[in-house]
Every structure is written in structure tokens, then in C-alpha cells.
mmCIF file of C-alpha atoms in Angstrom:
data_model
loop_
_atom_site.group_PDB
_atom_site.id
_atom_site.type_symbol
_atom_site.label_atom_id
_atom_site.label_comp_id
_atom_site.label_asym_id
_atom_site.label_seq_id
_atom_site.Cartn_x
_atom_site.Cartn_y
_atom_site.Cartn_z
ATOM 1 C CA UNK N 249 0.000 0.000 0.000
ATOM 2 C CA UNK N 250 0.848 3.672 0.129
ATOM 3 C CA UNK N 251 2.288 5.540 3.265
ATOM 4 C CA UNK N 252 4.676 8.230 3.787
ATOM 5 C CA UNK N 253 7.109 8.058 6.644
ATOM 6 C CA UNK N 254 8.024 11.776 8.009
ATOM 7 C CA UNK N 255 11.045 12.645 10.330
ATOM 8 C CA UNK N 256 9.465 12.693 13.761
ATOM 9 C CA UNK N 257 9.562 16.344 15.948
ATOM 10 C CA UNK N 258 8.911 18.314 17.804
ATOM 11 C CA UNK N 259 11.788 20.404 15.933
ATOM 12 C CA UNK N 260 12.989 23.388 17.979
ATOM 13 C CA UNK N 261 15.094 25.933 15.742
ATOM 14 C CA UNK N 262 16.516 29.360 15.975
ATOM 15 C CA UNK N 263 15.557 32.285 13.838
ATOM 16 C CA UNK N 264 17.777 31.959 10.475
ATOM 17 C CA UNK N 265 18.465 28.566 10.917
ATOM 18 C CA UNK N 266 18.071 26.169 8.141
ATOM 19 C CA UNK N 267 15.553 23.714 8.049
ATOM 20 C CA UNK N 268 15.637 20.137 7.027
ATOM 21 C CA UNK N 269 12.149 18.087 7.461
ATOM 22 C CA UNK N 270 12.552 14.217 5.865
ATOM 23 C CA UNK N 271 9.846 12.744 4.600
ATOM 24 C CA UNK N 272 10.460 9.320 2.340
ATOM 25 C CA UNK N 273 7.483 7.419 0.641
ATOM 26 C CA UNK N 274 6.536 3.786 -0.556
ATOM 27 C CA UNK N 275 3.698 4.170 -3.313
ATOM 28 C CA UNK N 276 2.438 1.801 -5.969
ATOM 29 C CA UNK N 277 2.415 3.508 -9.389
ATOM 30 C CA UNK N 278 3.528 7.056 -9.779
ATOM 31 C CA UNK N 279 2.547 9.492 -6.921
ATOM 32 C CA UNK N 280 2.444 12.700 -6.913
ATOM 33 C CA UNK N 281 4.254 14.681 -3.734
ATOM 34 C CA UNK N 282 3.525 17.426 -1.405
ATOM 35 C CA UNK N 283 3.645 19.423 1.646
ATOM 36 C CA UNK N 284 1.309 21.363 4.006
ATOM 37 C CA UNK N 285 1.585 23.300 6.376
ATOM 38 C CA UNK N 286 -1.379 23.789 9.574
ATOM 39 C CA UNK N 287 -0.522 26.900 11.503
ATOM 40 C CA UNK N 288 -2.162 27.264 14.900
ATOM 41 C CA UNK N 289 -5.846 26.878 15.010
ATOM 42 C CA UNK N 290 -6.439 26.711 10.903
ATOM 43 C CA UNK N 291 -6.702 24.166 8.743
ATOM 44 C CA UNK N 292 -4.301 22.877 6.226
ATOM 45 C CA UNK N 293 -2.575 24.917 3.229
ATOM 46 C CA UNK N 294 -0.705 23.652 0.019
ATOM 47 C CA UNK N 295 2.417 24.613 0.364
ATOM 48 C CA UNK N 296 4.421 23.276 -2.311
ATOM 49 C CA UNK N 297 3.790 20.281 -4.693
ATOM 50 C CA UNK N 298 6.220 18.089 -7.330
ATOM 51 C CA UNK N 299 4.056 15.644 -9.503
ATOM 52 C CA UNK N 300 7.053 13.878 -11.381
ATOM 53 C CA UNK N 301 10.282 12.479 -10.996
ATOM 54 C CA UNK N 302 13.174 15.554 -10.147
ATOM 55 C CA UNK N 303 10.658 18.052 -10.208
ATOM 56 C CA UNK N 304 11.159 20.647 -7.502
ATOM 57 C CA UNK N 305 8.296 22.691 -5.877
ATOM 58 C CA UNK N 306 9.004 25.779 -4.039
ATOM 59 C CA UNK N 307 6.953 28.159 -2.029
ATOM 60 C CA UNK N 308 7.717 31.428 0.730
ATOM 61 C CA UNK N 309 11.357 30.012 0.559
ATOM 62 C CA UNK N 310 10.892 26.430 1.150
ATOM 63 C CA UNK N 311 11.783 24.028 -1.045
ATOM 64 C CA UNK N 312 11.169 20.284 -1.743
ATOM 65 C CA UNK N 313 12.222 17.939 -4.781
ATOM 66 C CA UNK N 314 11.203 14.724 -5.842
ATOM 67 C CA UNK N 315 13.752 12.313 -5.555
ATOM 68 C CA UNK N 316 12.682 8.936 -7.134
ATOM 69 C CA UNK N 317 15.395 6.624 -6.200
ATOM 70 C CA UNK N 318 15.734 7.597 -2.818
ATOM 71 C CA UNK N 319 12.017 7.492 -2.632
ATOM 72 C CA UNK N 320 12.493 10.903 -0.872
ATOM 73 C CA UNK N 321 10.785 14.478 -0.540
ATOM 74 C CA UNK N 322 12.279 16.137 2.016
ATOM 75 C CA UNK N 323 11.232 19.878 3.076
ATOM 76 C CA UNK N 324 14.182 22.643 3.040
ATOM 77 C CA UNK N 325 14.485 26.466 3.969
ATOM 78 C CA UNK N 326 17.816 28.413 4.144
ATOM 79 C CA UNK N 327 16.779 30.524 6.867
ATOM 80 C CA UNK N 328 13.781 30.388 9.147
ATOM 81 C CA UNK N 329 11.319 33.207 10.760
ATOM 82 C CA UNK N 330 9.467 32.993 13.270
ATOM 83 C CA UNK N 331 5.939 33.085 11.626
ATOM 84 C CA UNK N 332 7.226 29.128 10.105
ATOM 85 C CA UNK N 333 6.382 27.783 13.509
ATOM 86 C CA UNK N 334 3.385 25.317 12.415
ATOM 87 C CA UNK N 335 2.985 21.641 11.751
ATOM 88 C CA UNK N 336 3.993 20.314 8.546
ATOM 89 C CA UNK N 337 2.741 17.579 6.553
ATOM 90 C CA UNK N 338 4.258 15.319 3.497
ATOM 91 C CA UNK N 339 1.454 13.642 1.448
ATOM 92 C CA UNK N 340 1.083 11.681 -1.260
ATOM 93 C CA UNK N 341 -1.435 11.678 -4.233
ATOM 94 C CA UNK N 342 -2.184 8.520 -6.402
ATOM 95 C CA UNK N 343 -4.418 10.011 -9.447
ATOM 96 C CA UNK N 344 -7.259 7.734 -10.095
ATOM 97 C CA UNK N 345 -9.840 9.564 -11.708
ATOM 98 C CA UNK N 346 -11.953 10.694 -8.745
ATOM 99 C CA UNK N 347 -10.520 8.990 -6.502
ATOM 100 C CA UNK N 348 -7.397 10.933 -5.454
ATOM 101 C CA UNK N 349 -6.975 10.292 -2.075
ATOM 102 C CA UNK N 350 -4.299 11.943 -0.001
ATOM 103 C CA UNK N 351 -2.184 9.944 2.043
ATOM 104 C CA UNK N 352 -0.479 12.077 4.930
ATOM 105 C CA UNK N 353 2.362 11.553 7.345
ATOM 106 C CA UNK N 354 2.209 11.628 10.710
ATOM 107 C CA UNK N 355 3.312 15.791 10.576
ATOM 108 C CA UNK N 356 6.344 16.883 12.364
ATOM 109 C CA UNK N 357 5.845 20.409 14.393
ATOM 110 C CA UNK N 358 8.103 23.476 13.799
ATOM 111 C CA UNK N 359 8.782 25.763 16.467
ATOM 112 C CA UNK N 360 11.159 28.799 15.764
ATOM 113 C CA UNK N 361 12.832 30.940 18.702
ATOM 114 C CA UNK N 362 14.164 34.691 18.063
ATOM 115 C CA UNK B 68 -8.202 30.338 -5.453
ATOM 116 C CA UNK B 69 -10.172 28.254 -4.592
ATOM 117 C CA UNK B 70 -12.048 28.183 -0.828
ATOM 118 C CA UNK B 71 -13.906 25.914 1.163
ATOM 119 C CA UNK B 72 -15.485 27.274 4.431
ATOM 120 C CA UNK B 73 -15.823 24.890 7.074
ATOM 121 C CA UNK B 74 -18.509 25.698 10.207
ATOM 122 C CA UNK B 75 -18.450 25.536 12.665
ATOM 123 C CA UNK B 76 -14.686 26.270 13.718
ATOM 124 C CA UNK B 77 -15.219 24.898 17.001
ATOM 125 C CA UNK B 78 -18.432 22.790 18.899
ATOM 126 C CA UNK B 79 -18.804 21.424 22.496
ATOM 127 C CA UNK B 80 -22.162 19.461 22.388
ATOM 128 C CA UNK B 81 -23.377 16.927 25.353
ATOM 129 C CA UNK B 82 -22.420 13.202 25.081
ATOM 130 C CA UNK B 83 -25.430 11.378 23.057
ATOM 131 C CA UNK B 84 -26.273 14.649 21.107
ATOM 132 C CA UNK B 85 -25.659 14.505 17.355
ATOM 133 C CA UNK B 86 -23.647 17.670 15.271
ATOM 134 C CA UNK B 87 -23.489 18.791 12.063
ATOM 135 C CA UNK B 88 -20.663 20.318 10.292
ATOM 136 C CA UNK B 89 -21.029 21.865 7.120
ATOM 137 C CA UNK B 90 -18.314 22.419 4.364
ATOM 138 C CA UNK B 91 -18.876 24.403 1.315
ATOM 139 C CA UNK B 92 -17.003 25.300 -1.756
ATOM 140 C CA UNK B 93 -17.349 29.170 -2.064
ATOM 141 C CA UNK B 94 -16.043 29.440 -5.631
ATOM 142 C CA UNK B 95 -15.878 26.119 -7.351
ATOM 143 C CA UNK B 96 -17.395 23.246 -7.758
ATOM 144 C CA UNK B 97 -16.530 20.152 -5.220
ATOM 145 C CA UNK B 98 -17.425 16.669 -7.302
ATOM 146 C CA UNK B 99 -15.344 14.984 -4.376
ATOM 147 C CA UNK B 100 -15.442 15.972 -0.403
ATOM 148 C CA UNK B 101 -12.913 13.800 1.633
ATOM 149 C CA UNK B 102 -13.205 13.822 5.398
ATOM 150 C CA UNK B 103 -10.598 13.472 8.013
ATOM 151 C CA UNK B 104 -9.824 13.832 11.382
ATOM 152 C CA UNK B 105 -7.230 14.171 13.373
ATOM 153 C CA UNK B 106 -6.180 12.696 16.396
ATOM 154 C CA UNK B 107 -4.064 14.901 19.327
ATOM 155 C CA UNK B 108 -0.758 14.723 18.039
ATOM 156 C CA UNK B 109 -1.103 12.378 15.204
ATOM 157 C CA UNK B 110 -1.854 12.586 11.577
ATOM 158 C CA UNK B 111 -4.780 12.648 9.500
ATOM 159 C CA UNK B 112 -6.668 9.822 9.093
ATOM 160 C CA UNK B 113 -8.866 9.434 5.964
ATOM 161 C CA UNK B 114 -12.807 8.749 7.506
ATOM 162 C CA UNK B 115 -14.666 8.906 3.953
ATOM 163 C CA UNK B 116 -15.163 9.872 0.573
ATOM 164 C CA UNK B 117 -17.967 11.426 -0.849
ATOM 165 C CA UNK B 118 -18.924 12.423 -4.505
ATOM 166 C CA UNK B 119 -22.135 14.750 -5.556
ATOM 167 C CA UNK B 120 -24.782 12.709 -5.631
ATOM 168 C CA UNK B 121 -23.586 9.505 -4.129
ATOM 169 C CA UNK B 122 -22.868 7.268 -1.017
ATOM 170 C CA UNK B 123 -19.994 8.027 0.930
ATOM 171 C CA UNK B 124 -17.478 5.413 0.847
ATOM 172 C CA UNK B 125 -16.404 4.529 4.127
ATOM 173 C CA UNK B 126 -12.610 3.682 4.637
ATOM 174 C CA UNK B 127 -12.200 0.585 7.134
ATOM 175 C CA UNK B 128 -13.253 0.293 10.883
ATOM 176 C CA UNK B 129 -15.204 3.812 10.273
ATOM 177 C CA UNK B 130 -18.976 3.755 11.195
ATOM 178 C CA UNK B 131 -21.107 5.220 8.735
ATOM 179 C CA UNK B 132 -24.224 5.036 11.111
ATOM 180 C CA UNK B 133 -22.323 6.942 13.241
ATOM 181 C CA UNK B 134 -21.011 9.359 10.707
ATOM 182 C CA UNK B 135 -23.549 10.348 8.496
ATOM 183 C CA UNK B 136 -21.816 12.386 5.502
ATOM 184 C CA UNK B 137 -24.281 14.031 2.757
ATOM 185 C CA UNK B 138 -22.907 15.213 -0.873
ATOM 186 C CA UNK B 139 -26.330 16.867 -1.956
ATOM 187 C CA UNK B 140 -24.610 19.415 -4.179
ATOM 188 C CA UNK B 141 -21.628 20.155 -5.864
ATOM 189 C CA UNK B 142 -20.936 23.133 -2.800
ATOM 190 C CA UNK B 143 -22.236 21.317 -0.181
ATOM 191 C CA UNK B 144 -20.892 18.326 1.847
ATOM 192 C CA UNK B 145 -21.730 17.727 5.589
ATOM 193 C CA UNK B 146 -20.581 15.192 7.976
ATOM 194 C CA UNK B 147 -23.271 14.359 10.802
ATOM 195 C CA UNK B 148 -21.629 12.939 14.225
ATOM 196 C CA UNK B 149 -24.432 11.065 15.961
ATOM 197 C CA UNK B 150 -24.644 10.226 19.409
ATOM 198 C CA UNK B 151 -21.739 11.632 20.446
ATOM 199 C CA UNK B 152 -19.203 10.300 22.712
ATOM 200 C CA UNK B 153 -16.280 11.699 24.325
ATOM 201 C CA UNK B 154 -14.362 9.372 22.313
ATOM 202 C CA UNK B 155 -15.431 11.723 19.228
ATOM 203 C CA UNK B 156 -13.627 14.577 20.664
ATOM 204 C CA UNK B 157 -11.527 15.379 17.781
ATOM 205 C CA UNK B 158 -10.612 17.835 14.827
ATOM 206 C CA UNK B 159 -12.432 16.962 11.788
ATOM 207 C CA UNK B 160 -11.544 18.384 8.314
ATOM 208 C CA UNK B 161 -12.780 18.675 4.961
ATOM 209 C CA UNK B 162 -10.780 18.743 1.495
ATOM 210 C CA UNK B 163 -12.707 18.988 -1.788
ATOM 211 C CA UNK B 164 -11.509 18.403 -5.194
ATOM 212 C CA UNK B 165 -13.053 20.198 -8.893
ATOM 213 C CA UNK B 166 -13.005 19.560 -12.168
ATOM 214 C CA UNK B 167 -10.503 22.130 -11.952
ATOM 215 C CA UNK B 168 -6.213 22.201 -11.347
ATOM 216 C CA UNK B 169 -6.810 23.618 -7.928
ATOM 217 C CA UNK B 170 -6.394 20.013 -6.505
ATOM 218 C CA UNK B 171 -7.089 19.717 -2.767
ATOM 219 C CA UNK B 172 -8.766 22.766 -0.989
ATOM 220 C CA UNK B 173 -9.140 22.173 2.575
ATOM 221 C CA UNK B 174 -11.439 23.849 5.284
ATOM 222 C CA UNK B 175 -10.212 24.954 8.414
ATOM 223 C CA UNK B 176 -11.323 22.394 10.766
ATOM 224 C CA UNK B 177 -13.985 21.813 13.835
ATOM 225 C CA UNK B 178 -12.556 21.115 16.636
ATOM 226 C CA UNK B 179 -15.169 19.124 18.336
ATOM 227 C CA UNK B 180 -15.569 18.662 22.403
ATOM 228 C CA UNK B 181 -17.977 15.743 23.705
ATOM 229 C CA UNK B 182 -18.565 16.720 27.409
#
């Protein structure tokens, strides 16, 4: 089956750190990849996607690229504010014409100190 | 983009009462709702499926007496939580999907409280 395995927090950082979050898949067929984010008390937001094979999505600095032979899609910023602190997600997407269900991790939460 | 509002944002109802929460797609049309919830300090977990028009397919070990979910429209979905138990307590979210490249749009959650 399909499952995505996501480096487990809580992950404490400094302001202008750089930020690693792993997440690593198993998938039948060819998935596509992406991360949210849930900031305090909201729901969740898209915040970057990759749908094929080296692609790399990037949104409000992060980045993220789809690594098929590592299996990999791990979440990257150079430097990190303060307003980052939320929970982050790494999903994955099997299209199946109406059926797309999303398939999350377990989310790994960001806190950033000045 | 596209928006779906999700009501209400939060709900403390009595144990053995039933609640409704209603997601709707402000500015496109959903063909497919998908309803999770989420557990303190764990992921999302996939409850159903539901397309305009249609049953909701359940995922396993997920009672659909117990969660009544309604697709009467293309804007409307709602998930009914009857007879509520503390063991409901949880944060419940929708994500609907178009005929459109906006993929998932997700609501912003109820955060439900069974007292």
C-alpha cells in the first residue's frame, strides 16, 4: 500500500536557521508529492507540490524535490522566521480519476525561537 | 483560489447529542469531499469519501451510522456525528476536489468537544 514516513519532531530551531524536514514514501504507481503546512488553530494549506520524478516545488522560501530513487521528498528552507512555527505535513497523491486520495504523514511540528 | 469554508470552527455538544458540520465550496465546484480527522498529536486519518450525488465510501473500521456524511450538491458536503461520545472529541476536516487544477482545498477544521 501507500504511506509516507516523516522525520518525527517536535523540531525546535533558531531564527535563520536552516531547516531540514525528511519525509520518504513507498507508493504503488507514480505518486504525486507534497507538503502542508497547519498553523495554529487553521486548517491545512498547500504549500508546495512536485508531480514527477526531479521536479522541484518551491513556495515562501521552502523548497522540496522529488527524488525517485531515494524514494524521498524532504522539506528545506535556508533561513527560518518565526511566523514558520506550524505543523507540517508530506502527502502523497495517487491520481485515479476521482478517486485521489491523499495519504499524509504523521506531521512533524516546527517551532522557531528569536 | 479556490475556498472551502468549514462551520463551525469549534463545537462542544453533550455526550449522546448529534452535530453537524457543514463544508462548502465558495467558488468552485466540489465533485469529491474527503473527510478526516485528526487525532491529538497524530496525523490525518482518511474517515470517507464522498462524490455529488452519491454514497460516501467509508474507509475501514469507520462507522457510517455513526457518521452520516451528505454530498447533496456540488458546494455542499456535511458530515453528521451522531450520538456523540467523548471518544469523538476530535478535529475533523474537509478537502474537496473540482473539475478544476486547484487540486485539494481544505477547510479549516472543527474542533469538536464531547462533554
Amino acid at each position: 500500500g501507500n504511506s509516507v514516513t516523516q522525520m518525527e519532531g517536535p523540531v525546535t530551531l533558531s531564527e535563520e536557521a536552516f531547516l531540514t524536514i525528511n519525509c520518504t514514501y513507498t507508493a504503488t504507481g507514480y505518486p504525486s508529492l507534497f507538503w502542508y503546512v497547519q498553523y495554529p488553530g487553521e486548517g491545512l494549506q498547500l504549500l508546495l507540490k512536485a508531480t514527477k520524478a526531479d521536479d522541484k516545488g518551491s513556495n515562501k522560501g521552502f523548497e522540496a524535490t522529488y527524488r525517485k530513487e531515494t524514494t524521498s521528498f524532504h522539506l528545506e528552507k535556508g533561513s527560518v522566521q518565526v511566523s514558520d512555527s506550524a505543523v507540517y505535513f508530506c502527502a502523497l497523491m495517487i491520481s485515479n480519476f476521482g478517486n485521489e486520495k491523499l495519504t499524509f504523514g504523521t506531521g512533524t511540528r516546527l517551532t522557531i525561537i528569536p | 483560489g479556490a475556498v472551502v469554508s468549514q462551520h463551525p470552527s469549534r463545537v462542544i455538544c453533550k455526550s449522546g447529542t448529534s452535530v453537524k458540520i457543514e463544508c462548502r465550496s465558495l467558488d468552485f465546484q466540489a465533485t469529491t469531499m474527503f473527510w478526516y480527522r485528526q487525532f491529538p498529536k497524530q496525523s490525518l486519518m482518511l474517515m470517507a469519501t464522498s462524490n455529488e450525488g452519491s454514497k460516501a465510501t467509508y474507509e475501514q473500521g469507520v462507522e457510517k451510522d455513526k457518521f452520516l456524511i451528505n454530498h447533496a450538491s456540488l458546494t455542499l458536503s456535511t458530515l453528521t456525528v451522531t450520538s456523540a461520545h467523548p471518544e469523538d472529541s476530535s478535529f475533523y476536516i474537509c478537502g474537496g476536489t473540482g473539475v478544476s487544477d486547484y487540486g485539494y482545498t481544505f477547510g479549516s477544521g472543527t474542533r469538536l468537544t464531547v462533554v
